[in-house]
Coordinates of C-alpha atoms and ligand atoms in Angstrom, one line a residue:
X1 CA 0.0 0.0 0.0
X2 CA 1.0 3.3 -0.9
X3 CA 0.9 5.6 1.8
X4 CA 0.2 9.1 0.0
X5 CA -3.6 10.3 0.1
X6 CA -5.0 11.2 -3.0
X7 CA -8.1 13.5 -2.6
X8 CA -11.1 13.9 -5.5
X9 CA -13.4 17.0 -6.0
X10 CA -16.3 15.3 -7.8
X11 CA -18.0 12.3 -7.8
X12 CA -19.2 13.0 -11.0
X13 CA -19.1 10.0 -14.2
X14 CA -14.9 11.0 -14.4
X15 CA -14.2 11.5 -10.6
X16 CA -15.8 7.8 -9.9
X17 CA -13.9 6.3 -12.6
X18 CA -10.5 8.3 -11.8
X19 CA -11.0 7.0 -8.2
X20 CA -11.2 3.1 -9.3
X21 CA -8.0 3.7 -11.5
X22 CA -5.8 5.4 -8.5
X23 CA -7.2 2.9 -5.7
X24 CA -5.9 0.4 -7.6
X25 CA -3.0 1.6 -7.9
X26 CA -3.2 1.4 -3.9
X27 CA -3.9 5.1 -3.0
X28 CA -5.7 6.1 -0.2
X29 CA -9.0 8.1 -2.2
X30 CA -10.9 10.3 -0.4
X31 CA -14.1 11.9 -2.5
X32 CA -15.9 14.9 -2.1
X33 CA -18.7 15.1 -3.6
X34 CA -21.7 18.3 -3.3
X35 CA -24.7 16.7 -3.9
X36 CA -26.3 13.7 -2.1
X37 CA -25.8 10.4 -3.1
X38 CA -27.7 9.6 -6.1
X39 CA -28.2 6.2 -5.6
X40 CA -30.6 6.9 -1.9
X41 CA -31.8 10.3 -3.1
X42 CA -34.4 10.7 -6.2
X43 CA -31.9 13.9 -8.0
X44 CA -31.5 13.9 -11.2
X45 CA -28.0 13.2 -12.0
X46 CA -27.6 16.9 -13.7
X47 CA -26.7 17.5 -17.2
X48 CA -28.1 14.9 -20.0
X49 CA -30.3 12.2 -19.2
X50 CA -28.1 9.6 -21.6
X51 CA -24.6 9.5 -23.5
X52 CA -23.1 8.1 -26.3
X53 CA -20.3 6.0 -25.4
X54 CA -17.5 5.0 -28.0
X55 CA -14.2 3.3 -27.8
X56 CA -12.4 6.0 -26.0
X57 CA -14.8 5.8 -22.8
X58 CA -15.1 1.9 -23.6
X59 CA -11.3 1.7 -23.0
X60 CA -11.0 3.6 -19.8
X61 CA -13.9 1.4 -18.4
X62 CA -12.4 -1.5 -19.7
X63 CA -8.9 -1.3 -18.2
X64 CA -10.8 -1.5 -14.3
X65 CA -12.3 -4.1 -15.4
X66 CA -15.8 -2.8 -16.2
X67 CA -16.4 -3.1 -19.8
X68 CA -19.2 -6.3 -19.3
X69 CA -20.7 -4.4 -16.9
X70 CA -21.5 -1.6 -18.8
X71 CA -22.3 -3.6 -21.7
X72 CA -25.4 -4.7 -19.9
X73 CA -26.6 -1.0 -19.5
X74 CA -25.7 0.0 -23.5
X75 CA -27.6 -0.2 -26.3
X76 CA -25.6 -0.3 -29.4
X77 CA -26.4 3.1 -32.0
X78 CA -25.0 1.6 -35.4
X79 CA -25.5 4.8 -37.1
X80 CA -27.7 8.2 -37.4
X81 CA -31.6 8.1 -38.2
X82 CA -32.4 10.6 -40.4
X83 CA -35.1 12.5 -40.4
X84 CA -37.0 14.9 -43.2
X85 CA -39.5 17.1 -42.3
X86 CA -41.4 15.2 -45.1
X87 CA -40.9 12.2 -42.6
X88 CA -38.4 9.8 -44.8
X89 CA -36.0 8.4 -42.7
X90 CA -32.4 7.5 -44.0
X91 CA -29.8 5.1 -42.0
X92 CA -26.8 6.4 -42.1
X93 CA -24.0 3.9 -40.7
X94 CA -21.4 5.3 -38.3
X95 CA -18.8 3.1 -39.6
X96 CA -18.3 -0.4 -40.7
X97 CA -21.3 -3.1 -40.0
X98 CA -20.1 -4.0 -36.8
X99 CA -19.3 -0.4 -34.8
X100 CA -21.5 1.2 -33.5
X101 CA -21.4 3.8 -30.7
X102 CA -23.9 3.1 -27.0
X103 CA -26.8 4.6 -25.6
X104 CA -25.8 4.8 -21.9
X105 CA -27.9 6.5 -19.0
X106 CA -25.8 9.1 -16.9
X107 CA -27.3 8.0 -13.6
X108 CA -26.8 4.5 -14.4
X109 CA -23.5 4.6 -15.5
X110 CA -22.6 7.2 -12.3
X111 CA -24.4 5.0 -10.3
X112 CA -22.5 1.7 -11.2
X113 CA -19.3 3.4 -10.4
X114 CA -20.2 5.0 -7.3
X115 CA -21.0 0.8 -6.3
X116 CA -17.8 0.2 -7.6
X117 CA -15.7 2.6 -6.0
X118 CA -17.4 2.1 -2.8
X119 CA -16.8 -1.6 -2.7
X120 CA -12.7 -0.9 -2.5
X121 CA -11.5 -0.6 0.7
X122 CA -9.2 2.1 0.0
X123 CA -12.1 4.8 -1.3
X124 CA -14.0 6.7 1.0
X125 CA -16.6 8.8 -0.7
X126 CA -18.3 12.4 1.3
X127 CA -21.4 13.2 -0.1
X128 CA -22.9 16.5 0.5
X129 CA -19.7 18.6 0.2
X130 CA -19.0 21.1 -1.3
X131 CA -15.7 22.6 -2.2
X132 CA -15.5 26.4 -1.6
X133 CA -12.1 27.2 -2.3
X134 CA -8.9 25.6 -2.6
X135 CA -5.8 27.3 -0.8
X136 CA -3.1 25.1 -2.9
X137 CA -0.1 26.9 -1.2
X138 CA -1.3 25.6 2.2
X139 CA -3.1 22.0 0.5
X140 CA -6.2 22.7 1.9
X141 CA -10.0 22.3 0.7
X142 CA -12.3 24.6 2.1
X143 CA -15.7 23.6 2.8
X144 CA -18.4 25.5 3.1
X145 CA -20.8 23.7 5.6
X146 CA -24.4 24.7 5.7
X147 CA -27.0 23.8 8.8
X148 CA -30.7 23.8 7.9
X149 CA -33.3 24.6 10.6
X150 CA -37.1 24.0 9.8
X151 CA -40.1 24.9 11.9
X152 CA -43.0 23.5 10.3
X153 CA -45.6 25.1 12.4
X154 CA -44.8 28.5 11.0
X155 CA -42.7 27.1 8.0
X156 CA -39.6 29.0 8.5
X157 CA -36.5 27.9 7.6
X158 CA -33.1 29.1 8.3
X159 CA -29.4 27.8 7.4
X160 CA -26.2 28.7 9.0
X161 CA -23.0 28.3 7.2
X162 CA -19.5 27.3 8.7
X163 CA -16.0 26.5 7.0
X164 CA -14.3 22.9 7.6
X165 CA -10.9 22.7 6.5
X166 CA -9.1 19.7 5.0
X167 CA -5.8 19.4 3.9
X168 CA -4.7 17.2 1.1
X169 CA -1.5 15.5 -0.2
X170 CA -2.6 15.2 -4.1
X171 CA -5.7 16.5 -5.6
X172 CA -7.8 16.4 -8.6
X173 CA -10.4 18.7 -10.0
X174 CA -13.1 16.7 -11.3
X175 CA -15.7 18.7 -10.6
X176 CA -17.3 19.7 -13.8
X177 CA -17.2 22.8 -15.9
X178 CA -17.5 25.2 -13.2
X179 CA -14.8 23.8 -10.8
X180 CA -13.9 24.9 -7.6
X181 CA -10.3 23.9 -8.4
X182 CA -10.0 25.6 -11.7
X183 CA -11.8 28.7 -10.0
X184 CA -8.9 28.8 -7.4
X185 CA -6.1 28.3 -9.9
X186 CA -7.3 31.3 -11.7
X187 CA -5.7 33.3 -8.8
X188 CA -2.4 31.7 -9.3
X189 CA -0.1 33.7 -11.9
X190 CA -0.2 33.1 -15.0
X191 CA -3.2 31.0 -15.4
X192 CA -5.1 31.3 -18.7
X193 CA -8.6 30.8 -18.7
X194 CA -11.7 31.0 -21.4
X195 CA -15.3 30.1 -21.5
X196 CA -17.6 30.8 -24.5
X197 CA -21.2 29.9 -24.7
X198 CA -22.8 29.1 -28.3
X199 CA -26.1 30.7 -29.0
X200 CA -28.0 27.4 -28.6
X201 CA -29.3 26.1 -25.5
X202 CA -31.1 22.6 -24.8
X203 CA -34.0 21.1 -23.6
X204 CA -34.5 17.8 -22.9
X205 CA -37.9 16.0 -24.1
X206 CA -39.6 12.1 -23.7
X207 CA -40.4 9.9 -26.5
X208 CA -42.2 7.5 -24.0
X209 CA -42.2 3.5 -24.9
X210 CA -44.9 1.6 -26.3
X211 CA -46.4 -1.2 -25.1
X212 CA -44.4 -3.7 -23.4
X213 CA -41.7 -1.1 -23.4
X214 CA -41.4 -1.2 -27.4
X215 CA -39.3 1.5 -28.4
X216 CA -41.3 3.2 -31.0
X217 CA -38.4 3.8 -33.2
X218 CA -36.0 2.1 -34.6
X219 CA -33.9 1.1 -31.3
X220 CA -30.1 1.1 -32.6
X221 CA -29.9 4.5 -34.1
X222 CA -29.1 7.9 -32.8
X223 CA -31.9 9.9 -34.4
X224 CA -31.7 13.1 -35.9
X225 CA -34.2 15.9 -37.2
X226 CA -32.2 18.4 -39.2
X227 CA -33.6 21.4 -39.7
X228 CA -30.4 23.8 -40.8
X229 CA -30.1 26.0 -37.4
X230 CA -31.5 23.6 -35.2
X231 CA -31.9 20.2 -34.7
X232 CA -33.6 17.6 -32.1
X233 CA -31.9 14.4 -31.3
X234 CA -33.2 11.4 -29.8
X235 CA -31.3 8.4 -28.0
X236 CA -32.8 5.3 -26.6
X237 CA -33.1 3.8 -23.7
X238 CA -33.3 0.5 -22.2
X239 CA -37.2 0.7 -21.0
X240 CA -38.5 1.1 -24.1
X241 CA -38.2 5.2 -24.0
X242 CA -36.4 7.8 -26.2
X243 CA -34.8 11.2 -24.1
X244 CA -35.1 13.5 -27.3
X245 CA -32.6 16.8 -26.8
X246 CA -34.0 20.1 -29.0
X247 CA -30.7 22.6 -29.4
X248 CA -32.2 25.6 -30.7
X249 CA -31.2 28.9 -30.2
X250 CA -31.7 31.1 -27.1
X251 CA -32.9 34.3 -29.0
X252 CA -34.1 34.7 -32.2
X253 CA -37.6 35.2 -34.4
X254 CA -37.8 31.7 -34.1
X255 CA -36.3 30.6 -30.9
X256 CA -36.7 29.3 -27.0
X257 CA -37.6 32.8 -26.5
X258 CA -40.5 33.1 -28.8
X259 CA -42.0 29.4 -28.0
X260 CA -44.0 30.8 -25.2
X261 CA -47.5 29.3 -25.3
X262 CA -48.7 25.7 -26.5
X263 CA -50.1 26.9 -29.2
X264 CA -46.7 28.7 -30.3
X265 CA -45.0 25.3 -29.3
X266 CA -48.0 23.3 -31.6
X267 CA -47.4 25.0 -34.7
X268 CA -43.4 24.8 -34.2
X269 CA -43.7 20.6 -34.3
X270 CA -46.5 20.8 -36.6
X271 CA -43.8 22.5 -39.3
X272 CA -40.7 21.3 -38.2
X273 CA -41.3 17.4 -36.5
X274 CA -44.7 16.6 -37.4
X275 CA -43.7 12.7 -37.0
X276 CA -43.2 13.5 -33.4
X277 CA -46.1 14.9 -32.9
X278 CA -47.8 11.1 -32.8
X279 CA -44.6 9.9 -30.8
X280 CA -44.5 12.3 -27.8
X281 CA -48.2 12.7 -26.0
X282 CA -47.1 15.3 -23.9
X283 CA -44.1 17.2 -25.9
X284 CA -46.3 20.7 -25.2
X285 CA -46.5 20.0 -21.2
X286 CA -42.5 19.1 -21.5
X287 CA -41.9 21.8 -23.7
X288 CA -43.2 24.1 -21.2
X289 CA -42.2 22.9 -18.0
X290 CA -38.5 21.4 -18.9
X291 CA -35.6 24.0 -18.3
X292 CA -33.1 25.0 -21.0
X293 CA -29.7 24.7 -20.5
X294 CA -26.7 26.6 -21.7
X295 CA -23.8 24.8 -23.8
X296 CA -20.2 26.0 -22.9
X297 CA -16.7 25.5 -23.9
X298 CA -14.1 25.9 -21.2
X299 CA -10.2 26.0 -21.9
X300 CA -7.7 26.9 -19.4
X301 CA -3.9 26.2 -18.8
X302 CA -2.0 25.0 -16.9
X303 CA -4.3 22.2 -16.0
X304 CA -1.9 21.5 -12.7
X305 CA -0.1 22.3 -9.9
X306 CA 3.6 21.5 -9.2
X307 CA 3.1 17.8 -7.3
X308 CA 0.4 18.9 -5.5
X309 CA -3.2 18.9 -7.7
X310 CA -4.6 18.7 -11.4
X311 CA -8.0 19.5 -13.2
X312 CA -9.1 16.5 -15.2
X313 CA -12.3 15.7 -17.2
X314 CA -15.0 18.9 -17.4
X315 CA -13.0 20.8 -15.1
X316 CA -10.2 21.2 -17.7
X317 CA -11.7 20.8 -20.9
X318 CA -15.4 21.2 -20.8
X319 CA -16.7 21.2 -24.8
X320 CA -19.9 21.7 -26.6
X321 CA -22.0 18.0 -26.7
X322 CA -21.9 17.6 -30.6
X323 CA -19.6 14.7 -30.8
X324 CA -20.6 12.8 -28.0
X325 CA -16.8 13.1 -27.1
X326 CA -16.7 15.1 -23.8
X327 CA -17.0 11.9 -20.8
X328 CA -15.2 9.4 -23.9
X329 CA -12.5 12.5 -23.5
X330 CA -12.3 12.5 -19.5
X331 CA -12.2 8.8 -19.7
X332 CA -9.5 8.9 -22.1
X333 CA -7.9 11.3 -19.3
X334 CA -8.3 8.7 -16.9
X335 CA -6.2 5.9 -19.1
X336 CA -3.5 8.6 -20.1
X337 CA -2.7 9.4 -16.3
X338 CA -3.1 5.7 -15.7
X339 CA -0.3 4.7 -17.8
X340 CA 2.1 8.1 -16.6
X341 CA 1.6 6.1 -13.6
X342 CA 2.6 3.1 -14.5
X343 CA 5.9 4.9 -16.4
X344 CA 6.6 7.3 -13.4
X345 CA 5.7 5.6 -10.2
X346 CA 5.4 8.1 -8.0
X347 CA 7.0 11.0 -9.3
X348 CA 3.7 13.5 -9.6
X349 CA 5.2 16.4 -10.4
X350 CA 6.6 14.7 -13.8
X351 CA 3.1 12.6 -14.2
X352 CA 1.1 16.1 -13.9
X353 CA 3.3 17.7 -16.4
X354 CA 3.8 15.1 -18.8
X355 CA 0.0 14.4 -18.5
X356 CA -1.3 18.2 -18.9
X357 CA 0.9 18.3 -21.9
X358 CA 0.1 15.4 -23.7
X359 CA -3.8 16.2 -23.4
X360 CA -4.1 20.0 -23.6
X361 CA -3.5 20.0 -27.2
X362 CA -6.2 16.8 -27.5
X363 CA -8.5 18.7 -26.1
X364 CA -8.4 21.7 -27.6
X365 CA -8.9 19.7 -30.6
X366 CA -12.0 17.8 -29.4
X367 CA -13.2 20.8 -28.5
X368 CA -13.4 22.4 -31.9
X369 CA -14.6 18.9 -33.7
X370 CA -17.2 19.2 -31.0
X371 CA -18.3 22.3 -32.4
X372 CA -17.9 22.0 -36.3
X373 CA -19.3 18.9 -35.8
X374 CA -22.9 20.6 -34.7
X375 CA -22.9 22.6 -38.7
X376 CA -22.3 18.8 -40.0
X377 CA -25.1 17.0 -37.4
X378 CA -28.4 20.1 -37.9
X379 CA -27.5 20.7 -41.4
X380 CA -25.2 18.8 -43.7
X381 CA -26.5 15.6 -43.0
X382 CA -29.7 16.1 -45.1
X383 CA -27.3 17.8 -47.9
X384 CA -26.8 15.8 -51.1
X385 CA -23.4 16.9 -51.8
X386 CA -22.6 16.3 -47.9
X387 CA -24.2 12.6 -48.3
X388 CA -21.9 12.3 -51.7
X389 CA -19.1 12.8 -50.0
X390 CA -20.2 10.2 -47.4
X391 CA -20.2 8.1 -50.3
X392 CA -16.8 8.6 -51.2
X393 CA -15.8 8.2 -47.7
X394 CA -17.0 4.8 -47.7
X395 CA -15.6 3.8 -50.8
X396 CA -12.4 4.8 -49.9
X397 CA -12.9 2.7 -46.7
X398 CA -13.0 -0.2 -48.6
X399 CA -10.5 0.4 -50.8
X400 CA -7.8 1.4 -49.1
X401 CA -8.6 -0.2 -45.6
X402 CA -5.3 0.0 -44.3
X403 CA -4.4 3.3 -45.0
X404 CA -7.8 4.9 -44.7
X405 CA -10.2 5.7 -42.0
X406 CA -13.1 8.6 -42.0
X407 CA -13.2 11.6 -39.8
X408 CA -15.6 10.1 -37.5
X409 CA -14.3 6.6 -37.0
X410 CA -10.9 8.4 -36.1
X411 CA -12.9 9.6 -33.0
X412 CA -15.4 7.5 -32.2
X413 CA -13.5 4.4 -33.3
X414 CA -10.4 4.3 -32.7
X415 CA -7.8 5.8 -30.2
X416 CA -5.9 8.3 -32.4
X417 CA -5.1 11.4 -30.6
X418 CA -7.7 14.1 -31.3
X419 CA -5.1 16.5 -32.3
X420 CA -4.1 14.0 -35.2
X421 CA -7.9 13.5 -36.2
X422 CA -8.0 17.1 -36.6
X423 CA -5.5 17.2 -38.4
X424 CA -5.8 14.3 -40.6
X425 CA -9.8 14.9 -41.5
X426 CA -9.1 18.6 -42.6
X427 CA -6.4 16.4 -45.5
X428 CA -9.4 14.0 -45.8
X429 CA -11.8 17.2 -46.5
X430 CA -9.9 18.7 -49.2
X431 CA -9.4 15.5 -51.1
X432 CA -13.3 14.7 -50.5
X433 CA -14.3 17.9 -52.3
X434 CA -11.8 17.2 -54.7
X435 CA -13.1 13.7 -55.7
X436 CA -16.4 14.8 -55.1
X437 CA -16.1 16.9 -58.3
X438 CA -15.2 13.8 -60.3
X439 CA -17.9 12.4 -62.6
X440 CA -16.8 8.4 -62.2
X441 CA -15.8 8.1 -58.6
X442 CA -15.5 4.5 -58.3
X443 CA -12.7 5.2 -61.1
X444 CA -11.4 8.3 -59.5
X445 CA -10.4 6.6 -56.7
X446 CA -8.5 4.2 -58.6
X447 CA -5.9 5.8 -60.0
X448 CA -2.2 6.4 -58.8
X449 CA -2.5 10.1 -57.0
X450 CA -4.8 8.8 -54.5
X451 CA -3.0 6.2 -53.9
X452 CA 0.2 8.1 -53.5
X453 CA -1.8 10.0 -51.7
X454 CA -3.5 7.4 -49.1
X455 CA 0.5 5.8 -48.5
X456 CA 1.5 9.0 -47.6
X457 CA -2.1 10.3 -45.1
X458 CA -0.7 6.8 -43.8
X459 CA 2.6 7.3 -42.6
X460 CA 1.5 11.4 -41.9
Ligands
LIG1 P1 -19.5 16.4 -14.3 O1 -20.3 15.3 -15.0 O2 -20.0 17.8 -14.4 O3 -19.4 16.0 -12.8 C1 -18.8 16.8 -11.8 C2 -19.2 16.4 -10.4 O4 -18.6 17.3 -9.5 C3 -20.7 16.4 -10.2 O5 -21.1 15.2 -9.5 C4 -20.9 17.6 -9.3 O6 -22.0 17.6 -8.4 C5 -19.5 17.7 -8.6 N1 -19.1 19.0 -8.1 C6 -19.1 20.2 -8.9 N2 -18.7 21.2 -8.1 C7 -18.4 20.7 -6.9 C8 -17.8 21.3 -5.7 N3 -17.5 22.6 -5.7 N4 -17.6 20.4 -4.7 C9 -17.9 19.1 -4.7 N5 -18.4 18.5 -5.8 C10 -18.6 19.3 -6.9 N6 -20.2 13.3 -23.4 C11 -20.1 12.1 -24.1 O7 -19.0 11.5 -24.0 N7 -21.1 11.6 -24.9 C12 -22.3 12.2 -25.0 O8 -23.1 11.7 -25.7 C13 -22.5 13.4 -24.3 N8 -23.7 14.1 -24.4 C14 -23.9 15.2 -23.7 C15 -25.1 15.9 -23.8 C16 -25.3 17.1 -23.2 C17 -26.6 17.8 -23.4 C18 -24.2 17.6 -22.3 C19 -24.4 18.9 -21.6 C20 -23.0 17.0 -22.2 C21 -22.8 15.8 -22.9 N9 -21.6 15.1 -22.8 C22 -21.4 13.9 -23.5 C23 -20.5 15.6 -21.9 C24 -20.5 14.9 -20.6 O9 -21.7 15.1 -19.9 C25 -19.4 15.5 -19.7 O10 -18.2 15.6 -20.5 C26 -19.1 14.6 -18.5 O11 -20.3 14.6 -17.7 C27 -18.0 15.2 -17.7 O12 -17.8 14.4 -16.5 P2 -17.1 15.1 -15.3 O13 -17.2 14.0 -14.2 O14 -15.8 15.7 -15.7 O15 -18.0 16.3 -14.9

């Protein structure tokens, strides 16, 4: 056993996991964790209902051990449902027949790895605390403590608030996109820092099940309603239901803002996702009752402190939802650190350095996918020249299978470093539009430039 302490702000999806990995390594964890424990309390585990999980996030679960657990929670999304507002819908596969990226439910998930990391002896987990400020010269979390008082005869209710104080030996941020950590290191000199909201916000709707919880569309698809500026989503889950997500702008002629009465929300499905209209019983009710939420990127650096503590997950890279990428990325954190572990043993302040420098730039990168990726996801997807090239992309696939693989599959299938997919796909865009121009492609492709050009994308 290892006898340094290793403390965790946030018992969030990347804290739990990050907490398996390091008691394994046979740390001492303590978590702290604001909210009550989700797993004896009816909250709502915060942010979206359901992910996307892909090979990234499958790894990092994996490596503790977890992967056939999961499995059992998944369900499999072999491509995007398309859908017009003439209500034709169009499979379009993710990648080849057999990938396919999984529906998982955030509380499930969170809740199977709060089990997890509570069954090790060397995790103790504090709900109900929350981090106020971190004073990293003196290693010390501050806790704001509050007291409730409630006298129900004359229902008044009062709170009193006091500090507790607890040092630390290590610590990690993994508290989310408004961390306490990062908030405190943006005291410390030098520290850069950025936050930029996009003009769409989201709100989360039900596609309920049918009978004997039939899902009432197609199960193994992420489902998608283009309509140029906006877009809903849906993703399935395992009772049967759909959680549907409308991003849509925050202000606008036609926007959250101007959706104020059911009528106004009536004739916006009516034009837009009539095919819902049948699906979702009580999408007015929902509309009007459902909060929207923000969408934010956060960048900051450095990510760490000397020896002493690191941001990791939301808390150092929170990115806009559009590629399904930002748990898969915090996940893909946790294995990174895991193996600077295994290379470094205990040196920290050479694991914290060489680990904020080998992931800043990948997720800088995933954070701008993330956001080109919503232009490609509410709009191109329905565009015939977009779908062309989709063709081509495919084609090439097959083709060259060992030197080529699409945009997409280089983040949701495989473990290239998101700096290198962004890279690589903005080659791949330049000779799509080029062969997209060509009258024969299946002969296009066949000739010796692109394949002098896919030996040397290879080795690039
Ligand atoms: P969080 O999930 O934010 O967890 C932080 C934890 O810290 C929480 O439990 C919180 O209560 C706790 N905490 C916060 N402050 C304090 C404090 N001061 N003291 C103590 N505890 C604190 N990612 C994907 O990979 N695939 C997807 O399909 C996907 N879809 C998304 C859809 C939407 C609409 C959104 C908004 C995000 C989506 N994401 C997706 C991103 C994903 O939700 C986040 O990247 C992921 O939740 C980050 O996990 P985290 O543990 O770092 O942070």
């Amino acid at each position: 056993m290892i006898h340094k302490d290793v403390s965790i702000i946030g018992a969030g999806l990347v804290g739990s996991l990050l907490s398996i990995y390091l008691a394994r390594r046979g740390y001492a964890v303590s978590v702290f964790e604001r909210r009550p424990d989700m797993r004896k309390e009816k909250i709502a585990a915060g942010r979206s209902i359901n992910l996307a999980l892909s090979d990234r996030g499958w790894r990092g679960l994996d490596n503790v051990g977890l992967k056939d657990e999961v499995t059992k929670i998944a369900i499999p999304m072999y491509g995007r449902m398309v859908h017009g507002t003439d209500g034709k819908q169009n499979l379009q596969p993710y990648g080849k027949t057999d990938q396919a990226i999984y529906s998982v439910s955030r509380s499930a998930l969170n809740k199977l790895l709060l089990n997890v990391a509570e069954q090790q002896p060397n995790i103790r987990i504090n709900f109900n605390n929350r981090a106020d400020r971190i004073d990293l010269d003196r290693r010390e979390i501050i806790f704001n403590v509050q007291t409730f008082f409630i006298e129900n005869n004359t229902n008044f209710s009062a709170s009193t608030s006091s500090q507790k104080v607890q040092s630390f030996d290590l610590l990690f941020g993994a508290d989310g996109a408004y961390s306490a950590l990062r908030h405190s290191m943006q005291f410390t000199d030098r520290f850069n820092y950025s936050q930029s909201y996009i003009e769409h916000g989201y709100k989360e709707l039900t596609i309920p099940a049918g009978i004997n919880e039939h899902h009432l569309l197609y199960k193994n698809a992420l489902h998608i309603w283009p309509r140029k500026n906006f877009m809903l989503i849906a993703l399935p889950n395992l009772d049967g239901s759909f959680t549907c997500t409308l991003f849509f702008q925050f202000d606008g002629s036609l926007s959250f803002s101007t959706l104020k009465t059911e009528a106004d929300i009536q004739h916006f499905f009516e034009e837009y996702f009539p095919d819902c209209i049948p699906l979702m019983p009580a999408y007015k009710e929902d509309f009007l009752n459902n909060p929207v939420a923000s969408l934010v990127t956060v960048k900051c650096f450095p990510w760490t402190s000397e020896d002493k503590a690191s941001l990791i997950g939301d808390a150092a890279h929170a990115m806009v939802p559009f590629f399904g990428q930002g748990m898969n990325c915090g996940f893909e954190d946790c294995t990174v650190l895991d193996d600077l572990i295994s290379r470094h043993g205990e040196n920290w302040q050479l694991i914290l350095s060489e680990f904020e420098s080998l992931r800043k730039p990948n997720a800088d990168a995933i954070a701008e996918l993330a956001l080109n990726n919503f232009i490609e996801m509410r709009d191109l997807v329905a565009d015939p020249h977009f779908l062309k090239k989709k063709k081509i992309e495919k084609l090439l696939t097959e083709k060259y299978p060992q030197e080529f693989i699409s945009p997409y599959s280089m983040v949701s299938f495989s473990h290239i470093p998101y700096a290198e997919a962004l890279r690589k796909g903005k080659a791949i865009k330049e000779l799509l539009e080029k062969l997209a121009n060509e009258e024969h492609i299946e002969t296009a492709i066949e000739r010796p430039e692109i394949s002098e050009w896919m030996k040397s994308f290879a080795n690039s």
